[in-house]
mmCIF file of C-alpha atoms in Angstrom:
data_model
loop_
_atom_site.group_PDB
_atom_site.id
_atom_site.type_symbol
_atom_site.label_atom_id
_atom_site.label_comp_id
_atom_site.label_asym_id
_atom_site.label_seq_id
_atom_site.Cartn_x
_atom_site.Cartn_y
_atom_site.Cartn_z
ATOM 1 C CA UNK A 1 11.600 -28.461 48.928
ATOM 2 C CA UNK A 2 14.301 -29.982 46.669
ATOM 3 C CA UNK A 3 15.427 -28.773 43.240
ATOM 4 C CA UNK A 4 17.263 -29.752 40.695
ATOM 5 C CA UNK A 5 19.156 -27.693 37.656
ATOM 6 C CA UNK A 6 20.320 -28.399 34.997
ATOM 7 C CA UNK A 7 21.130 -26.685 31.147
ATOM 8 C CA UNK A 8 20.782 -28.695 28.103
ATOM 9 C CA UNK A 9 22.136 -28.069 24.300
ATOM 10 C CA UNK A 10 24.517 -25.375 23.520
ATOM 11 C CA UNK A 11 25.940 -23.096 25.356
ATOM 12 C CA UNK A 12 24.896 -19.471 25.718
ATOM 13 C CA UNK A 13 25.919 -16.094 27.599
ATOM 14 C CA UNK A 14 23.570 -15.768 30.767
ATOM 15 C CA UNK A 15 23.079 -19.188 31.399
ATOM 16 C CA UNK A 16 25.544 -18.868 35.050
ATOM 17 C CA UNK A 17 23.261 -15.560 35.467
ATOM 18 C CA UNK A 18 20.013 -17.981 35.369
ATOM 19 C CA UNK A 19 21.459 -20.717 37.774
ATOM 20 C CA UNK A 20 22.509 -17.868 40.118
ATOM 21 C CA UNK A 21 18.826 -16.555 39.847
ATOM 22 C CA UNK A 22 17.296 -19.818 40.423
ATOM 23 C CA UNK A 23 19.468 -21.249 42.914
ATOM 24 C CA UNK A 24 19.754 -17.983 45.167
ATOM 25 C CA UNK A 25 16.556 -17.265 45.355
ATOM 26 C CA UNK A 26 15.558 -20.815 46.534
ATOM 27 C CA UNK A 27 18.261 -20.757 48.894
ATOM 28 C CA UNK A 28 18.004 -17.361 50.302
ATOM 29 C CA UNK A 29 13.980 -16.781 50.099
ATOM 30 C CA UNK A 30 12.634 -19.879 50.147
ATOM 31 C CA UNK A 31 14.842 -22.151 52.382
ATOM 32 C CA UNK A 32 14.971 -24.978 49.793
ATOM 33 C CA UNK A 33 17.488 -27.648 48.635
ATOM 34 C CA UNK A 34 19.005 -26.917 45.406
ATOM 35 C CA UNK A 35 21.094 -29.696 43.308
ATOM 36 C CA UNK A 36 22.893 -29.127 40.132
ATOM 37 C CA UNK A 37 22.624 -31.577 37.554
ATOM 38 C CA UNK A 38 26.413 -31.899 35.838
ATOM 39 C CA UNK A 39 26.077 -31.764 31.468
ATOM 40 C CA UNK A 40 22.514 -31.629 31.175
ATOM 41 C CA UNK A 41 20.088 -34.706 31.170
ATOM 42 C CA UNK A 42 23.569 -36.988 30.754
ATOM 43 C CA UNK A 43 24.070 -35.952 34.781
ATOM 44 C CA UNK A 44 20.389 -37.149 35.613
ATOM 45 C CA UNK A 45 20.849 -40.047 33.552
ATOM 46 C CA UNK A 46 23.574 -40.969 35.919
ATOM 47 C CA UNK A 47 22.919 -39.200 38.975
ATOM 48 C CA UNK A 48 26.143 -36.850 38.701
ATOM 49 C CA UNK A 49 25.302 -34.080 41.058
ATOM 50 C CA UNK A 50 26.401 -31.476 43.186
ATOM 51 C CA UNK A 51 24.599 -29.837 46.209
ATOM 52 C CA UNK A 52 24.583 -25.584 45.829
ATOM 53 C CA UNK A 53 24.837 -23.594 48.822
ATOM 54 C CA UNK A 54 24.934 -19.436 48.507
ATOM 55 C CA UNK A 55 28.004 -19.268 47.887
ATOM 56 C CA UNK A 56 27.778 -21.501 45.203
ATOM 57 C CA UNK A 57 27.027 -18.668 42.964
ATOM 58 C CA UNK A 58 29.491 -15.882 43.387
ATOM 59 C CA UNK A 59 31.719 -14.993 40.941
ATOM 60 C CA UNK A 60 28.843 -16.505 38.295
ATOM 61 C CA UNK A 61 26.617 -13.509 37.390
ATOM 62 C CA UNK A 62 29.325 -12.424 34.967
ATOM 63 C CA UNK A 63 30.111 -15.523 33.367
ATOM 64 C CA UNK A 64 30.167 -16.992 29.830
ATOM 65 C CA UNK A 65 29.574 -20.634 29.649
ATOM 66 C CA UNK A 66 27.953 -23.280 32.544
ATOM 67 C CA UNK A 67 29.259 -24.054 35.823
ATOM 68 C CA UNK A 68 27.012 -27.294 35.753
ATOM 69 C CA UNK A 69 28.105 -28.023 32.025
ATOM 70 C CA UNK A 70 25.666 -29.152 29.452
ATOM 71 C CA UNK A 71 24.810 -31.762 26.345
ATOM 72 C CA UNK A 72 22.669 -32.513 23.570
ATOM 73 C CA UNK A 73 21.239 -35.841 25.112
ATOM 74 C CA UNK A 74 17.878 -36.087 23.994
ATOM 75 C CA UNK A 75 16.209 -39.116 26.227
ATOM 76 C CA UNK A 76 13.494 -39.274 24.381
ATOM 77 C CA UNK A 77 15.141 -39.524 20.934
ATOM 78 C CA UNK A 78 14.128 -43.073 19.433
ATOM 79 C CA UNK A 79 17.359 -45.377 20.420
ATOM 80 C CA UNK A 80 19.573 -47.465 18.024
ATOM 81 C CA UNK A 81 20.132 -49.605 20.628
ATOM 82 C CA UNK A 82 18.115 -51.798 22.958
ATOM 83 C CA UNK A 83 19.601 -50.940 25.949
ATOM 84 C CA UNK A 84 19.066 -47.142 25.639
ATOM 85 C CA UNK A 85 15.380 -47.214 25.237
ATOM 86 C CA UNK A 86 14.589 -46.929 28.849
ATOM 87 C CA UNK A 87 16.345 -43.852 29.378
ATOM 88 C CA UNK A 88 13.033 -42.023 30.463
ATOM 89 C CA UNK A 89 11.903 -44.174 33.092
ATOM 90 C CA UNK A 90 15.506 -44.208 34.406
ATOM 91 C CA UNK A 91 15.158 -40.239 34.445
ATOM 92 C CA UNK A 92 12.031 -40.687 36.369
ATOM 93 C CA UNK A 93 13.704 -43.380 38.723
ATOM 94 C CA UNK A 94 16.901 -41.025 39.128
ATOM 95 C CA UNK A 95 14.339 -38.113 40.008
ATOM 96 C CA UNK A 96 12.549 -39.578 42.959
ATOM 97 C CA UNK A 97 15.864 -40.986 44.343
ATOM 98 C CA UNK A 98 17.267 -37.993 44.781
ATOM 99 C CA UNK A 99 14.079 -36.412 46.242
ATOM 100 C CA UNK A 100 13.692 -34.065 43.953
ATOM 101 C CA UNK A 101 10.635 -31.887 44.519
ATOM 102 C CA UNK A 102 11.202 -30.096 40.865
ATOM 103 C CA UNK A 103 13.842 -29.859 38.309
ATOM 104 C CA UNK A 104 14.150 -27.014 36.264
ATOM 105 C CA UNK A 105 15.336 -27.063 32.824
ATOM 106 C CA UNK A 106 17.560 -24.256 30.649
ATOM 107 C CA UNK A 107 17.520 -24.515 27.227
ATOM 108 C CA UNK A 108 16.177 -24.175 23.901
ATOM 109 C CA UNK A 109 13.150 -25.512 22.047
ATOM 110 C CA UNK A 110 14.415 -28.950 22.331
ATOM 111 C CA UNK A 111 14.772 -28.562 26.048
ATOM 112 C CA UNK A 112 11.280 -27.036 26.563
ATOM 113 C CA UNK A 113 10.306 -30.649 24.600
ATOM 114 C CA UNK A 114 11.704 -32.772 26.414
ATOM 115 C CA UNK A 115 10.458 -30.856 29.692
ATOM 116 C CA UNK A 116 7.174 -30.932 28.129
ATOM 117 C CA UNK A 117 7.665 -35.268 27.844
ATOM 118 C CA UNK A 118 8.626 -35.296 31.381
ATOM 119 C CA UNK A 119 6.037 -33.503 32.796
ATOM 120 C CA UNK A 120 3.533 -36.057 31.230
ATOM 121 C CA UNK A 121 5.316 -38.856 33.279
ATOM 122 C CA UNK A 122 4.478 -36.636 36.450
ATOM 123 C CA UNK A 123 7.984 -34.908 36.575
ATOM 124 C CA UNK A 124 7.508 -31.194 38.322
ATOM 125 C CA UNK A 125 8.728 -29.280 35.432
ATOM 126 C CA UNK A 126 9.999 -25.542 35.458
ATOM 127 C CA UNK A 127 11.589 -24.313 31.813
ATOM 128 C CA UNK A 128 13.441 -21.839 31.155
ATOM 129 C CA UNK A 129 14.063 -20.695 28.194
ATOM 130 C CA UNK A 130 17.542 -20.367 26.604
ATOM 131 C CA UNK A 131 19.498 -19.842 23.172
ATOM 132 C CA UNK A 132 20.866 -16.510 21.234
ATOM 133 C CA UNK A 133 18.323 -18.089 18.078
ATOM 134 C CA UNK A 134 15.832 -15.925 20.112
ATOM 135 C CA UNK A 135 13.190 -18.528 18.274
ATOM 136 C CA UNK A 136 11.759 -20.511 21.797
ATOM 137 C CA UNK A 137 7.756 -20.201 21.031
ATOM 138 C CA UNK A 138 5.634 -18.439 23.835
ATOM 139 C CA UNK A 139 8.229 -15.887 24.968
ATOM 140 C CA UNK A 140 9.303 -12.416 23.486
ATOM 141 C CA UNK A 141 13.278 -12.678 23.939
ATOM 142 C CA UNK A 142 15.355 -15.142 25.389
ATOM 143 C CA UNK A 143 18.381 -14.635 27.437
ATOM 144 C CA UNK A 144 21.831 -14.896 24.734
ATOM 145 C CA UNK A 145 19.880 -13.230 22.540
ATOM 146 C CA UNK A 146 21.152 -9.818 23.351
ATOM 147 C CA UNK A 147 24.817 -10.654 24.112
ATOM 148 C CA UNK A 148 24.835 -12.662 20.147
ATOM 149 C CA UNK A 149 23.760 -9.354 18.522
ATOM 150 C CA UNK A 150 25.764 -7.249 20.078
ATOM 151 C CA UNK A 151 28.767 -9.374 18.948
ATOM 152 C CA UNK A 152 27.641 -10.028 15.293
ATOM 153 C CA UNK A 153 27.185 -5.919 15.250
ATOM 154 C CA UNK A 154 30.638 -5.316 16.643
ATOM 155 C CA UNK A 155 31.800 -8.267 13.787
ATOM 156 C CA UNK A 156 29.559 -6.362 11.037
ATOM 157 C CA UNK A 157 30.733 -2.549 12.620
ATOM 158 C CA UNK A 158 34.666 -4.019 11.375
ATOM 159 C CA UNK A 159 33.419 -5.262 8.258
ATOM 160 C CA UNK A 160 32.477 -1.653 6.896
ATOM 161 C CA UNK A 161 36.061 -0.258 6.695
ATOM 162 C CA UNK A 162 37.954 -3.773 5.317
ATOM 163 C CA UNK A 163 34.879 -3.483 2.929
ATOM 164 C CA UNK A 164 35.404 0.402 1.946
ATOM 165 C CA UNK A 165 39.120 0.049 2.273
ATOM 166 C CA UNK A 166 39.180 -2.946 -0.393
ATOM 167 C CA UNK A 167 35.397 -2.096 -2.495
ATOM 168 C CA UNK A 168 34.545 -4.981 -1.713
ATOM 169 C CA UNK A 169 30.908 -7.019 -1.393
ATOM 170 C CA UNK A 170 31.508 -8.534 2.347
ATOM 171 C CA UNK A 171 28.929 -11.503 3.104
ATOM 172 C CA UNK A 172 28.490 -11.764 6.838
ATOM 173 C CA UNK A 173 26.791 -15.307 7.886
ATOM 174 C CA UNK A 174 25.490 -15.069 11.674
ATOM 175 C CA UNK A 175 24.087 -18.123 13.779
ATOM 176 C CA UNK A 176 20.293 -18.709 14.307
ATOM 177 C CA UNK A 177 18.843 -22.465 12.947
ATOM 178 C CA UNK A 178 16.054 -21.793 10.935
ATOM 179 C CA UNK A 179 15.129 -18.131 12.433
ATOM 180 C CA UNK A 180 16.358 -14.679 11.196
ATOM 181 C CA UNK A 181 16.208 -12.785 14.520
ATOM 182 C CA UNK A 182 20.490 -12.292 14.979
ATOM 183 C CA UNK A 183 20.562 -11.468 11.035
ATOM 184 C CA UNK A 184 17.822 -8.868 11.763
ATOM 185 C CA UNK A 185 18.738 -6.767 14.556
ATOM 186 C CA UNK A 186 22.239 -7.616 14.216
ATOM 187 C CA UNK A 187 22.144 -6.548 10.400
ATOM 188 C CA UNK A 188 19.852 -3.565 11.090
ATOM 189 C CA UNK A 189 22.088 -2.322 13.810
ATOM 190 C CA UNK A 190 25.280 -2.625 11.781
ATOM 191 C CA UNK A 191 23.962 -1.041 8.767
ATOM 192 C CA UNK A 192 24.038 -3.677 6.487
ATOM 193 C CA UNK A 193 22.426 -2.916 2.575
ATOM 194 C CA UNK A 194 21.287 -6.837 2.408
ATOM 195 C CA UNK A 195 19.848 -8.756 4.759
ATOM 196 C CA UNK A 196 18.566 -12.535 3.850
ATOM 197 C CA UNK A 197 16.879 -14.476 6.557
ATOM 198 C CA UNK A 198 15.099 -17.650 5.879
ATOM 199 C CA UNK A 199 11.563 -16.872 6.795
ATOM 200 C CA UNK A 200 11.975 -14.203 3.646
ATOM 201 C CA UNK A 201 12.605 -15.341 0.103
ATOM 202 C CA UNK A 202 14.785 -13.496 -2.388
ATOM 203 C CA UNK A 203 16.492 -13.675 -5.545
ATOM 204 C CA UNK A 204 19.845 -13.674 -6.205
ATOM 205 C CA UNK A 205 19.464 -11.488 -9.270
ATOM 206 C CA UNK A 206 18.076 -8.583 -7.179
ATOM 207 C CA UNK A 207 20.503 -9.344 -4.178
ATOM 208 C CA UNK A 208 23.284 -8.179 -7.341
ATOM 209 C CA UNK A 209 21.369 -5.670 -8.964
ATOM 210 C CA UNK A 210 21.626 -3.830 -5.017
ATOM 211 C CA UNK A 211 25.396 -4.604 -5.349
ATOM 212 C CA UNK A 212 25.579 -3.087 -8.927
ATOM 213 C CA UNK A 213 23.086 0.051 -8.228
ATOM 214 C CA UNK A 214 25.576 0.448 -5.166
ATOM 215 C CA UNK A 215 28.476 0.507 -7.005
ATOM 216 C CA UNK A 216 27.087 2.835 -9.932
ATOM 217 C CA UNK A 217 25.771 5.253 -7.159
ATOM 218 C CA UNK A 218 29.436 6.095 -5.765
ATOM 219 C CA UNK A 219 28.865 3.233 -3.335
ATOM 220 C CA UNK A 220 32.041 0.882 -4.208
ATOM 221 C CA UNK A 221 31.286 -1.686 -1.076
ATOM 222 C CA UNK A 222 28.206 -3.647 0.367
ATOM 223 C CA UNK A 223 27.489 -5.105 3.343
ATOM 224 C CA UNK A 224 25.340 -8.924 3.141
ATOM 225 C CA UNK A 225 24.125 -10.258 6.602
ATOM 226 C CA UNK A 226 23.017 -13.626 6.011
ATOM 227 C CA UNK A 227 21.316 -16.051 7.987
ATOM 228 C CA UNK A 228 22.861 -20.088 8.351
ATOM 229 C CA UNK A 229 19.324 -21.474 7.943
ATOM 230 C CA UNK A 230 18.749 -19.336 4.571
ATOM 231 C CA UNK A 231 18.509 -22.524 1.987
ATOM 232 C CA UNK A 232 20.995 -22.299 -1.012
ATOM 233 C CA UNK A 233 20.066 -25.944 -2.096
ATOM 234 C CA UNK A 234 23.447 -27.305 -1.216
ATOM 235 C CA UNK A 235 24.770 -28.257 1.914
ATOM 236 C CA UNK A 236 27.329 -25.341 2.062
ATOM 237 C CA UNK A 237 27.637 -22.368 4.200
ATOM 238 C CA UNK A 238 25.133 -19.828 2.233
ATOM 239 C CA UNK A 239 27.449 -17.238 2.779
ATOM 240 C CA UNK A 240 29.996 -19.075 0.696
ATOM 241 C CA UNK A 241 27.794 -19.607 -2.208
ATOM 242 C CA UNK A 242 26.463 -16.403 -2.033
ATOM 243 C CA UNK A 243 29.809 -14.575 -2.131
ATOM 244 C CA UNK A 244 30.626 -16.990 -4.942
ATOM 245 C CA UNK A 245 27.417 -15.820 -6.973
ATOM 246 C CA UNK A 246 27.826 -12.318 -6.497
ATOM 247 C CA UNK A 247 31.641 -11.833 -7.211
ATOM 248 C CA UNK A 248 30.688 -14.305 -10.386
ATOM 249 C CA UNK A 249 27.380 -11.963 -11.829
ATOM 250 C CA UNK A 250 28.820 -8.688 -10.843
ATOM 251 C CA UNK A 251 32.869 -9.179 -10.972
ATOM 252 C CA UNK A 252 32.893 -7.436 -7.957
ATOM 253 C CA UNK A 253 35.111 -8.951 -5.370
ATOM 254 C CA UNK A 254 33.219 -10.819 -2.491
ATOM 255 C CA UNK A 255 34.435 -12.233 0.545
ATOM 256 C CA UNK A 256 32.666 -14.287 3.370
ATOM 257 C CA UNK A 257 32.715 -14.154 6.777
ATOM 258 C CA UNK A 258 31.225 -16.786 9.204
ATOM 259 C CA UNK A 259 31.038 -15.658 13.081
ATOM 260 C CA UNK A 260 30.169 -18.782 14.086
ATOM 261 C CA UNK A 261 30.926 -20.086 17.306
ATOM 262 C CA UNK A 262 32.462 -16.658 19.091
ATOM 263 C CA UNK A 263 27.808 -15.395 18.895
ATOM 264 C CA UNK A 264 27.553 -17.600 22.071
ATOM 265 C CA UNK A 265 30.902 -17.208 24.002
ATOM 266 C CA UNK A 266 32.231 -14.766 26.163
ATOM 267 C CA UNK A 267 30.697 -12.237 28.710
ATOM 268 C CA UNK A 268 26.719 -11.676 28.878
ATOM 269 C CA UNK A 269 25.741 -8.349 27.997
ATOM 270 C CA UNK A 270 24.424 -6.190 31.333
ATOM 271 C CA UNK A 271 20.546 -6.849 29.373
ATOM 272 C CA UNK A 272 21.019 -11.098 29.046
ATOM 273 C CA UNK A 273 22.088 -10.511 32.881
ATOM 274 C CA UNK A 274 19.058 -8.844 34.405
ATOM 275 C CA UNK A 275 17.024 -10.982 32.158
ATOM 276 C CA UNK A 276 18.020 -14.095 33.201
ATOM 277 C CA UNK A 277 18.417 -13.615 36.949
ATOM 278 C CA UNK A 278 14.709 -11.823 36.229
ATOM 279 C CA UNK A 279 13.629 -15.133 34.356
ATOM 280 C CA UNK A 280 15.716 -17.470 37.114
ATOM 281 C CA UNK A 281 13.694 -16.046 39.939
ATOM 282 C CA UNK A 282 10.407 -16.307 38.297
ATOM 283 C CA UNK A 283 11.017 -19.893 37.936
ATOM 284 C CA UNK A 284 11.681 -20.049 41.680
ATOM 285 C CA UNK A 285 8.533 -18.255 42.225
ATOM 286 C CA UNK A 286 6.538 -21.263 40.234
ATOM 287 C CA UNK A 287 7.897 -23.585 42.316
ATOM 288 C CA UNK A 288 7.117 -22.180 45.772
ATOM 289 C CA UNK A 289 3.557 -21.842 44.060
ATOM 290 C CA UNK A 290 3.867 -25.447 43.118
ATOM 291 C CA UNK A 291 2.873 -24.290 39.331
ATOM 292 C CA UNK A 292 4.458 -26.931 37.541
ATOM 293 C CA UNK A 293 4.650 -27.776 33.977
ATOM 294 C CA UNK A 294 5.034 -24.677 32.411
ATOM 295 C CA UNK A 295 8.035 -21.977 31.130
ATOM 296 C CA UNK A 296 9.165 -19.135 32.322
ATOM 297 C CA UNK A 297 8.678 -16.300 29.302
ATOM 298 C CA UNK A 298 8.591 -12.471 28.635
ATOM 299 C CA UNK A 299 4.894 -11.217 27.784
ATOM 300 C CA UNK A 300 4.137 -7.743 26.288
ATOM 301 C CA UNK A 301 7.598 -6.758 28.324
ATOM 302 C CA UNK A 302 6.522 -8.487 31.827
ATOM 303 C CA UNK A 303 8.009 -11.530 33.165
ATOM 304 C CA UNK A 304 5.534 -14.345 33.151
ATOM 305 C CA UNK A 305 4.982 -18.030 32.019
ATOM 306 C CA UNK A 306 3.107 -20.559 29.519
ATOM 307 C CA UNK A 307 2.504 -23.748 29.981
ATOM 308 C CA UNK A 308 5.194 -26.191 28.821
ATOM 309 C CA UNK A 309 2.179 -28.048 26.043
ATOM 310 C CA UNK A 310 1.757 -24.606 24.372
ATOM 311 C CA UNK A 311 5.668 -24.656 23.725
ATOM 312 C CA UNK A 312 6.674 -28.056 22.899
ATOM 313 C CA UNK A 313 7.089 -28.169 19.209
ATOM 314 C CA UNK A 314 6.663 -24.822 18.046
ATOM 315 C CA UNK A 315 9.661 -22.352 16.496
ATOM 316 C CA UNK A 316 9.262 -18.733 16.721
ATOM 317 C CA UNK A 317 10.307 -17.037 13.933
ATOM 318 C CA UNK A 318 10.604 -13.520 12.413
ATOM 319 C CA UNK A 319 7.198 -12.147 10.851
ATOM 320 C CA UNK A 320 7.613 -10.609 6.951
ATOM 321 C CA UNK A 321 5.568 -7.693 8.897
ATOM 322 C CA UNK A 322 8.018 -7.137 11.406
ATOM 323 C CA UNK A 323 8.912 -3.481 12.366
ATOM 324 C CA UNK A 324 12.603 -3.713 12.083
ATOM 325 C CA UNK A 325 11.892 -5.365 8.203
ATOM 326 C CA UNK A 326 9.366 -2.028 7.259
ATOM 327 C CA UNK A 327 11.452 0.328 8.606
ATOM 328 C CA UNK A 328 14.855 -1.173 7.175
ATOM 329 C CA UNK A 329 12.972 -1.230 3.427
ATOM 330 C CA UNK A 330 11.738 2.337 4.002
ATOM 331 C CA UNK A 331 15.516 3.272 4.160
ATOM 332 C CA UNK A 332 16.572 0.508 0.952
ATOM 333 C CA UNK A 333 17.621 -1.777 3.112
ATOM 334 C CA UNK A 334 17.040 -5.731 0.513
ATOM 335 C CA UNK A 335 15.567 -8.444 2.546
ATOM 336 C CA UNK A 336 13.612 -10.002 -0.584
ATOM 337 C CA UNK A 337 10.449 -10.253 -1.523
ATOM 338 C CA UNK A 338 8.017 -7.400 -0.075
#
């Protein structure tokens, strides 16, 4: 058989760890071809390849980033223009030409769509899912996950003595779309008094009555994880206009920080590793079964997979119910409205 790979929207830690999963295993166990697909679905678009041997991978496992590159090309996006309309039956076209027998896709939920569109036009499909937001449907935890918390702890960890040093309110705003997951564990591991996330509403008012009670209490500093998606009605960093609010109702001085881009660089932590080399094999595993069309995942702690339909579409986010949120308000911890 013939594979290709390739790794779509932005980059993540583990993603080198995957393609070294995938593309030893097929080598090594299963005797197979295995192409990789330069910048995403841009390189199938115009056939820029390269041909993987085993030795294609060393020096990989370790590795922040994507040997094969990637890109937010979404084929099936409607098209401004004419001539950009056909770009799925040239993906199709591309596909049989280079006698592909499967490709297999890394990425995020937009990924696992467009996967999921393929399939329909009788691609072989294999997913994989991909992105520190940790909010692909049908899995448990995605590989970047891990590696983004433990750097937005280590950010929030040197927050606590600038904060006590200067009693100040710090406002820490980590990554994550529309999902709270990074604010969560990263805010529950790093000890943080407030922690917004956008599938939780709060008030303002309370968020500074915690500051003020704080402050009365002998506590002259807080710590505020916030989450980018949390909606302030303006198209500003919520940390900013958070920090802004707070300083203003409680003349407390607040700062911001925003972590932004440094979540998903760097080194994948020894977890994101095994889990996507776990999840990259798997994948290889579908294909020698010929199980097509559906996504690698992690159910009730096993490796496993769902079919690409149940996925397409869906966002996993954090439940109000969710242990880490019960336990972090049975220690005072604000995350807004019980």
């Amino acid at each position: 058989m013939k594979i290709g790979i390739l790794s779509s929207g932005g980059d993540c830690p583990g993603i080198n760890a995957t393609i070294r999963g995938v593309g030893k295993t097929a080598i090594i166990n299963y005797k197979m071809e295995v192409l990789g697909v330069h910048n995403g679905f841009t390189g199938l678009l115009n056939r820029d390849t390269e041909e993987f041997n085993a030795n294609s991978f060393s020096g990989i496992l370790n590795l922040g980033g994507t040997i094969i590159g990637t890109s937010r090309e979404k084929p099936f996006k409607k098209q401004l223009h004419a001539e950009d309309s056909g770009k799925p039956d040239i993906l199709v076209q591309n596909y049989h030409e280079l006698g592909l027998n499967c490709l297999v896709c890394i990425g995020g939920n937009g990924t696992q769509r467009t996967a999921h569109k393929l399939s329909e036009l009788g691609i072989n499909v294999i997913g994989i899912p991909k992105t520190i937001d940790n909010d692909v449907w049908g899995t448990e935890i995605t590989f970047g996950f891990d590696s983004a918390v433990s750097i937005a702890t280590e950010a929030i960890d040197r927050l606590h003595s600038t904060a006590n040093a200067l009693k100040r309110v710090m406002v820490c705003e980590v990554m994550g779309h529309n999902a709270g997951w990074i604010a969560l564990y990263a805010g529950m591991a790093g000890g943080a008094d407030v922690i917004l996330i956008p599938e939780i509403s709060f008030d303002m008012n309370e968020v500074n009555k915690i500051v003020t009670d704080r402050a009365r209490r002998g506590k002259p500093y807080s710590i505020v994880v916030v989450a980018e998606g949390v909606s302030m009605g303006k198209k500003q960093h919520p940390s900013h206009q958070i920090s802004q609010i707070i300083e203003e109702a409680t003349g407390m001085e607040a700062r911001e920080t925003i972590l932004g881009y440094i979540q998903r660089g760097g080194h994948p932590t020894a977890f994101d590793r095994n889990l996507a080399t776990a999840l990259g094999g798997h994948a290889t595993e579908l294909i020698a079964n010929k199980m097509f069309g559906r996504m690698v995942c992690v159910k009730n702690g096993r490796i496993d997979s769902v079919p690409l339909s149940e996925v397409a579409g869906k966002v996993r986010l954090v439940p109000s119910d969710h242990e880490l949120v019960k336990q972090g308000r049975r220690m005072g911890i604000f995350f807004g409205k019980e």
